[in-house]
Short mmCIF file of C-alpha atoms and ligand atoms in Angstrom, two decimals:
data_model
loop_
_atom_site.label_atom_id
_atom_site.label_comp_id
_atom_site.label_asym_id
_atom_site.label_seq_id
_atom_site.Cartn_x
_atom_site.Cartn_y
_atom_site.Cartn_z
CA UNK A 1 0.00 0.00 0.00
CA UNK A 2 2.83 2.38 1.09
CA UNK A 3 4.76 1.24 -2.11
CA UNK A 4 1.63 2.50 -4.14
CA UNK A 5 1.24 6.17 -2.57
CA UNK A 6 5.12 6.55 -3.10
CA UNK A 7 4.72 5.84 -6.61
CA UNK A 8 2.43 8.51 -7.12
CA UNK A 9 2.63 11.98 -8.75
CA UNK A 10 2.69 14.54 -6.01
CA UNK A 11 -0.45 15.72 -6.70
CA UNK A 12 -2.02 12.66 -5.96
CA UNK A 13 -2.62 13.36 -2.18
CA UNK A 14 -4.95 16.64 -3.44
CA UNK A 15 -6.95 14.76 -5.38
CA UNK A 16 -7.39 11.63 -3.22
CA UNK A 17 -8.57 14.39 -0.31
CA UNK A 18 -11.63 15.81 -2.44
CA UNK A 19 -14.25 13.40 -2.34
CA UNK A 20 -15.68 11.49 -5.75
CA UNK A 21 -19.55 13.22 -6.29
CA UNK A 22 -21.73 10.16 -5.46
CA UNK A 23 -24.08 11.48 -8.34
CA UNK A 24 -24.15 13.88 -10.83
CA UNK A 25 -26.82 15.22 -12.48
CA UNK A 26 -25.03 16.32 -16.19
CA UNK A 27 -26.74 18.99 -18.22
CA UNK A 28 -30.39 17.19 -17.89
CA UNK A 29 -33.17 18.15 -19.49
CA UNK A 30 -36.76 16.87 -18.74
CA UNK A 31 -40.05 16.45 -20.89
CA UNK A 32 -43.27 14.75 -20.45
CA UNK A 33 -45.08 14.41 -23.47
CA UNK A 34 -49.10 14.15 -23.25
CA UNK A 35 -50.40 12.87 -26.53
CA UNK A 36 -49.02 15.79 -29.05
CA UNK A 37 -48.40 18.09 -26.05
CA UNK A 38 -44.71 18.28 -25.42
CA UNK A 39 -43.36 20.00 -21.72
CA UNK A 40 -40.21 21.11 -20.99
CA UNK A 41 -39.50 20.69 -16.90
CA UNK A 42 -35.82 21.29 -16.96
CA UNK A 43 -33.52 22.82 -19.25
CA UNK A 44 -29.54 21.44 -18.47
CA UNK A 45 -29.73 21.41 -15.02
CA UNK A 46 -26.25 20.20 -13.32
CA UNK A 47 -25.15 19.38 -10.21
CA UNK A 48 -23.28 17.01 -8.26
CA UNK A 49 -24.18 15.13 -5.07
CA UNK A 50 -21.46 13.95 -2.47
CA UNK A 51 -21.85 11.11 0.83
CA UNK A 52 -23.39 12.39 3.21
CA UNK A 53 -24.59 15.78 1.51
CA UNK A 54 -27.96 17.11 2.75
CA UNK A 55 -28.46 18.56 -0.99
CA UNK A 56 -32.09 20.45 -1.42
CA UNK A 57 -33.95 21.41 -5.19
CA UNK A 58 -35.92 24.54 -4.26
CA UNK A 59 -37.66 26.67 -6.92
CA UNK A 60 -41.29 27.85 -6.91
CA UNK A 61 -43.82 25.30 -8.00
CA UNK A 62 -43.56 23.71 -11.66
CA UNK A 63 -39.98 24.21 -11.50
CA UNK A 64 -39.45 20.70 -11.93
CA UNK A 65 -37.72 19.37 -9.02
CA UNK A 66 -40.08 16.83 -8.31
CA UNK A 67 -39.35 16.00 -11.66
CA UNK A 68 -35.46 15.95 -10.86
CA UNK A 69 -36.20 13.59 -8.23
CA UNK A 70 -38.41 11.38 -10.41
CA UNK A 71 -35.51 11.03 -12.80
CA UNK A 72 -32.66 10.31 -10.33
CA UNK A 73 -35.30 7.55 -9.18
CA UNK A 74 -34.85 5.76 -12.04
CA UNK A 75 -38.58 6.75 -13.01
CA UNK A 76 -38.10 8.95 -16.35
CA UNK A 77 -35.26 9.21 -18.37
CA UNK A 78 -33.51 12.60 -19.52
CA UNK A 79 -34.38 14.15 -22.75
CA UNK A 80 -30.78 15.27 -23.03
CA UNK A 81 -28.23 14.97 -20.68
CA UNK A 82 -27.46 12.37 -18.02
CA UNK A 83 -27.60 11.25 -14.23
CA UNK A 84 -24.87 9.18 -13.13
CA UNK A 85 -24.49 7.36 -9.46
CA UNK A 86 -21.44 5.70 -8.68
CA UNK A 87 -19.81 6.17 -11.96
CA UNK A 88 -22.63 4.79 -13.87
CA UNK A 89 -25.63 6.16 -15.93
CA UNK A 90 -28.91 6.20 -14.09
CA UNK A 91 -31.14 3.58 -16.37
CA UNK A 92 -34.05 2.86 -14.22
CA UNK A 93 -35.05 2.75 -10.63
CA UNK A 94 -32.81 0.72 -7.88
CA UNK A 95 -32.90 -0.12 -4.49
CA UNK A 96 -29.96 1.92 -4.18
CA UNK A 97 -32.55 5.33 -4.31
CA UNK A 98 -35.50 5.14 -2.13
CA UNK A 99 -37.91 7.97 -2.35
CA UNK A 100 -39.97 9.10 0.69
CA UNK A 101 -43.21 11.23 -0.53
CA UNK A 102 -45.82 13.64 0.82
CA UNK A 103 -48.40 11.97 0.80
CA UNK A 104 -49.69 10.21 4.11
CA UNK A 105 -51.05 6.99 1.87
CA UNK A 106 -47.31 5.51 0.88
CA UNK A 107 -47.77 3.21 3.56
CA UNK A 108 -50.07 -0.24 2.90
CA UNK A 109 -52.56 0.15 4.94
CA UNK A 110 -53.48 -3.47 5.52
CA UNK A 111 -49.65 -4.08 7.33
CA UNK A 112 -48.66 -3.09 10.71
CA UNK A 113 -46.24 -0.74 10.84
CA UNK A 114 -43.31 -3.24 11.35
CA UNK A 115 -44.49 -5.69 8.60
CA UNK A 116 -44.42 -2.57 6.58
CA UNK A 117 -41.02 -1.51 7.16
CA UNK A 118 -39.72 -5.34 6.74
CA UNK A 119 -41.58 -5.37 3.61
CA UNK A 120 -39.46 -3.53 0.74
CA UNK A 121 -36.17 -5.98 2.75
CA UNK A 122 -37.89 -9.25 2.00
CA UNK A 123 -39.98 -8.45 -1.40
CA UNK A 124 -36.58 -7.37 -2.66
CA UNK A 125 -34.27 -10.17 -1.07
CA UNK A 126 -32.09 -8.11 0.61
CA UNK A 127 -32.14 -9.84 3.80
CA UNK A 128 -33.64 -13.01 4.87
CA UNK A 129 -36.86 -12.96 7.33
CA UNK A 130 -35.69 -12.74 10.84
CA UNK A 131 -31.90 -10.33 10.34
CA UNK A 132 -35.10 -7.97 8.44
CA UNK A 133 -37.36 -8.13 11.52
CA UNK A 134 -34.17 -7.60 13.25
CA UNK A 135 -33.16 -3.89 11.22
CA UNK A 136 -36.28 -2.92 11.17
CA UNK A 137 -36.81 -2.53 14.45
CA UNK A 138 -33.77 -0.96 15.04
CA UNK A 139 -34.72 1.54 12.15
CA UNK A 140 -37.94 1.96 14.09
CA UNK A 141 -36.36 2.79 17.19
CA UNK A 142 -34.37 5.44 15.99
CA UNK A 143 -37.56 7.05 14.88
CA UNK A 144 -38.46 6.50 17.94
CA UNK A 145 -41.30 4.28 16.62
CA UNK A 146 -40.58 0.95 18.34
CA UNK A 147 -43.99 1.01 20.66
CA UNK A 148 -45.96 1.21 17.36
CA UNK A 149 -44.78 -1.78 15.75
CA UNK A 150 -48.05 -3.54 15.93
CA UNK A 151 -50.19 -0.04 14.87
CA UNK A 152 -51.33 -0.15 11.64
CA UNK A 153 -51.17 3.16 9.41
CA UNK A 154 -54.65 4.26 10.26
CA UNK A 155 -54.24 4.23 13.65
CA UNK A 156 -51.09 6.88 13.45
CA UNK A 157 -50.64 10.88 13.04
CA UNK A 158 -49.38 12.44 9.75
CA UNK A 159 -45.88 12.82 11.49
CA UNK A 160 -45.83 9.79 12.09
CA UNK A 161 -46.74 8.18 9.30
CA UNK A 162 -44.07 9.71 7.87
CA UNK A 163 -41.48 8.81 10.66
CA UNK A 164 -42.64 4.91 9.10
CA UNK A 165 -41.52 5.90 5.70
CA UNK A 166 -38.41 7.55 6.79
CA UNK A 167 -37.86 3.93 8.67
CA UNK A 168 -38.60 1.57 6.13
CA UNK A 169 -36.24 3.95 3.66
CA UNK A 170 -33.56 3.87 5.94
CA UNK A 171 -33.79 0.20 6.31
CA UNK A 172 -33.19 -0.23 2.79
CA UNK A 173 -29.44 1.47 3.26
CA UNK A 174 -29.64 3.17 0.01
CA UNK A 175 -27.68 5.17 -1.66
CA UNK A 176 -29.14 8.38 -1.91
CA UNK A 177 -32.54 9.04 0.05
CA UNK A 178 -34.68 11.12 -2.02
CA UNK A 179 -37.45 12.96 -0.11
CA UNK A 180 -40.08 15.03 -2.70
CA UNK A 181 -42.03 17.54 0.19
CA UNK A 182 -42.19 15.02 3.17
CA UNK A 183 -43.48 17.82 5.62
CA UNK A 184 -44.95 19.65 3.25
CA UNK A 185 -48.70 18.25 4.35
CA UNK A 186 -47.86 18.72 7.98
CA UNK A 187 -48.90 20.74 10.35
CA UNK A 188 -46.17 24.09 11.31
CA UNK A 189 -45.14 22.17 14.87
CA UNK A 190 -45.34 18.84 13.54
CA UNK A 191 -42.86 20.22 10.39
CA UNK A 192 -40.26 21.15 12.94
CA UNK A 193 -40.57 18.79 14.51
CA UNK A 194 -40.14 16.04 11.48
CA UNK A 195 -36.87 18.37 10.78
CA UNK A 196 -35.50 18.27 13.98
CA UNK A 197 -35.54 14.60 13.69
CA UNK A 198 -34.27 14.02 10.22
CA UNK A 199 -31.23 15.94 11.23
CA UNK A 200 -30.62 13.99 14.36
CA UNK A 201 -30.92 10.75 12.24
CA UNK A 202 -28.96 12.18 9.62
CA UNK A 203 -26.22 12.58 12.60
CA UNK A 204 -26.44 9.39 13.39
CA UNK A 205 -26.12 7.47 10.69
CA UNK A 206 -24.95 10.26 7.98
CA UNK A 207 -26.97 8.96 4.95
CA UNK A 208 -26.71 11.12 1.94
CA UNK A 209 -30.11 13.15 1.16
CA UNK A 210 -31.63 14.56 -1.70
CA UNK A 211 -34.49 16.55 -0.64
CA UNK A 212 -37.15 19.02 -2.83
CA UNK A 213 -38.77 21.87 -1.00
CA UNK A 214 -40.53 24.94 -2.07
CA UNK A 215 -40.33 26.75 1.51
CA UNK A 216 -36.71 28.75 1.77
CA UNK A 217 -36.77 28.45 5.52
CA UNK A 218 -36.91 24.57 4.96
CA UNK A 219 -34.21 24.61 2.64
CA UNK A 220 -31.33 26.21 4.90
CA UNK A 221 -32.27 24.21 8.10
CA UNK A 222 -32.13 20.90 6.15
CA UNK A 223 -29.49 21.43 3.53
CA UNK A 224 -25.63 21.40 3.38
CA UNK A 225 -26.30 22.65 -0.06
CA UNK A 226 -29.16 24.20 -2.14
CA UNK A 227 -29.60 24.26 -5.86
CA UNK A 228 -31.97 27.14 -6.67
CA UNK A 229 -33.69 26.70 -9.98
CA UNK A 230 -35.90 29.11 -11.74
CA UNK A 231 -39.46 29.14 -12.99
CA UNK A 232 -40.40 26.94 -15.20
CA UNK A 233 -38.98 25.46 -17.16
CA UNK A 234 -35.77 24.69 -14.07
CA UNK A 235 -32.67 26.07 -15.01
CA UNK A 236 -30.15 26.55 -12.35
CA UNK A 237 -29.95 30.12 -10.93
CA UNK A 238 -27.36 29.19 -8.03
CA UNK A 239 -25.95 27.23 -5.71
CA UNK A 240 -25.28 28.01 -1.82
CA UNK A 241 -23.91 26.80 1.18
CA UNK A 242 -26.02 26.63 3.70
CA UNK A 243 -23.91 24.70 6.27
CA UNK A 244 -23.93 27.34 8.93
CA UNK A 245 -27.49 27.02 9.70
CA UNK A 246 -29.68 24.81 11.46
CA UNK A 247 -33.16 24.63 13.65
CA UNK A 248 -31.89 27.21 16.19
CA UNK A 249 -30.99 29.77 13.81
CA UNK A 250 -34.30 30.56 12.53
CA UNK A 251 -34.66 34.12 13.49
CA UNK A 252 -31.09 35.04 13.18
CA UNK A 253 -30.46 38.12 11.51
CA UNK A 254 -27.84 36.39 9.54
CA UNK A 255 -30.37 33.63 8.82
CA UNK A 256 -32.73 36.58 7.45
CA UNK A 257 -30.63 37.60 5.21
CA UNK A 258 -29.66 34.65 3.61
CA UNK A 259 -33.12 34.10 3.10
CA UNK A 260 -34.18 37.62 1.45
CA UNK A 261 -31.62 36.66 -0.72
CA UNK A 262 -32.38 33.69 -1.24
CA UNK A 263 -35.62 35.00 -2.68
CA UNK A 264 -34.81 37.39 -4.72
CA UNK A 265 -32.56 35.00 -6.77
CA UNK A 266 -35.64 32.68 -7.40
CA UNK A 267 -38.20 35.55 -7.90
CA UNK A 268 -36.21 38.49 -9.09
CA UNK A 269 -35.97 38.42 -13.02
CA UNK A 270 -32.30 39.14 -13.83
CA UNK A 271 -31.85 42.42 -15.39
N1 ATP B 301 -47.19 13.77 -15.60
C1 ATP B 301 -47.01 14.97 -16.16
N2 ATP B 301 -47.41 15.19 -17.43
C2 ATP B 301 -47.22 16.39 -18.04
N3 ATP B 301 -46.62 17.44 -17.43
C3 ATP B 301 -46.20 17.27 -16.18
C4 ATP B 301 -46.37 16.03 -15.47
N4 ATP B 301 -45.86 16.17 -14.22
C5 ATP B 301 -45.38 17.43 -14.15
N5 ATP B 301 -45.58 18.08 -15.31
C6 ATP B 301 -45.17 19.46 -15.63
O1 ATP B 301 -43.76 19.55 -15.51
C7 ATP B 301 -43.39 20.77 -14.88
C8 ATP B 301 -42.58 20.47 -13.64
O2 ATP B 301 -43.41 19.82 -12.69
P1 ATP B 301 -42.87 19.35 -11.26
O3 ATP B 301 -43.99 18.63 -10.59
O4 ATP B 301 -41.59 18.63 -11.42
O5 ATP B 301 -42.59 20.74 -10.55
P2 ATP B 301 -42.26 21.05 -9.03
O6 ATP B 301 -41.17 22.05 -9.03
O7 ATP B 301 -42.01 19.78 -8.30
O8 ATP B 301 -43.62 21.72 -8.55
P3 ATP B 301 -44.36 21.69 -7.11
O9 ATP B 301 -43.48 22.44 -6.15
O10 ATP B 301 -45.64 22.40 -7.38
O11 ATP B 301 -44.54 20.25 -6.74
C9 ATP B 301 -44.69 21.52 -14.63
O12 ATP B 301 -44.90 22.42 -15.68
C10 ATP B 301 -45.74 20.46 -14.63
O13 ATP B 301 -46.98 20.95 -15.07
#
């Protein structure tokens, strides 16, 4: 091992220290077609996506960042452009991207709320019956779900409903989690709340994120990074660190600031 660093070129140290991007997203454009109707969602959006990034899409509604999200799934293909994770183009969806959506229903409602985390681990073979039992319930305890094992969806809150989604994702040990709005039909408390907790996990087990948002607020508590893209159809306007903010920041004056100007690059038209 020591023989191989020797024998490299001096530079080599610099280049090991910078991390490969876990995905990048290469000049991608989007389109849906509907019979003859043709719609552009993105025109050559780029960016790249490292381990353990907490990378947000925000832009105002029909942006197409769900869209984005869709096609790093694996669910739509690129017009133009490409998506590649882990040095390969995206072709399809994988277990190696789970997505976790808005909407309260995601969850089979005839399964308890372990059977429904150990589902997507046994349909898809990725552990045998009782070592899936066995992460699932640790993935349910550390959303602090473990008394609820035997609920069924129905008999659970919105937040935590979602807390079961975030589980069974996490359970899957993907790649990339890809979250399209997941507070977005929660109540203001509840939202913090859900944040709060994501970032915890994310401290915990440091799982890289991909996460759509239209509030700006949302955005710098639970991204490293932010892509801002512009009105339909997405382009990318900018993109900004937002590592020096979190949940107790909120009515900083720095944190205000960031955010004004955060929304006059997505609403401003450039001069
Ligand atoms: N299935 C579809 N068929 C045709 N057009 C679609 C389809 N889904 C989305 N679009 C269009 O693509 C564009 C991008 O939509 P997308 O849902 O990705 O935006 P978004 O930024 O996620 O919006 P929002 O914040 O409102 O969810 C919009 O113009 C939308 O009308």
């Amino acid at each position: 091992m020591a023989a191989v660093e020797q024998s490299l070129p001096r530079s080599a140290p610099l280049a090991e220290s910078a991390p490969a991007p876990l995905l990048r997203a290469e000049a991608v454009d989007l389109e849906y077609r509907d019979g003859g109707r043709q719609v552009q969602a993105t025109h050559q959006v780029s960016f790249e996506l490292y381990p353990a990034d907490r990378f947000v899409l925000l832009g105002p509604s029909g942006c197409g960042k769900s869209t984005l999200l869709k096609a790093v799934a694996g669910f739509m293909r690129p017009a133009a452009g490409r998506i590649v994770l882990d040095g390969r183009p995206v072709e399809g969806p994988g277990a190696d991207r789970i997505v976790v959506f808005q909407e309260f229903d995601q969850l089979p409602p005839w399964k308890t709320v372990l059977q429904n985390v150990m589902f997507p681990l046994v349909a898809s073979r990725v552990l045998k019956r009782s070592d899936a039992r066995e992460r699932a319930l640790d993935c349910l305890d550390k959303v602090g779900l473990s008394r609820f094992r035997d609920a069924y969806p129905h008999q659970l809150s919105g937040g935590m409903k979602q807390r079961v989604a975030i589980a069974r994702a996490l359970a899957m040990q993907p790649k990339i989690l890809l979250m399209d709005e997941p507070f977005a039909a929660l109540d203001a408390l509840t939202r913090r709340k859900m944040q709060e907790e994501l970032l915890a996990l994310w401290d915990e087990v440091r799982f890289t994120l991909l996460f759509v948002t239209h509030s700006i607020e949302e955005a710098m508590v639970v991204g490293n990074r932010t892509l801002l893209l512009s009105p339909h159809p997405g382009r990318v306007r900018a993109e900004l660190d937002c590592t020096e903010f979190g949940l107790e920041s909120g009515g900083s004056e720095a944190f205000q600031r960031k955010a004004q100007h955060i929304h006059s690059l997505l609403f401003e038209v450039p001069r």
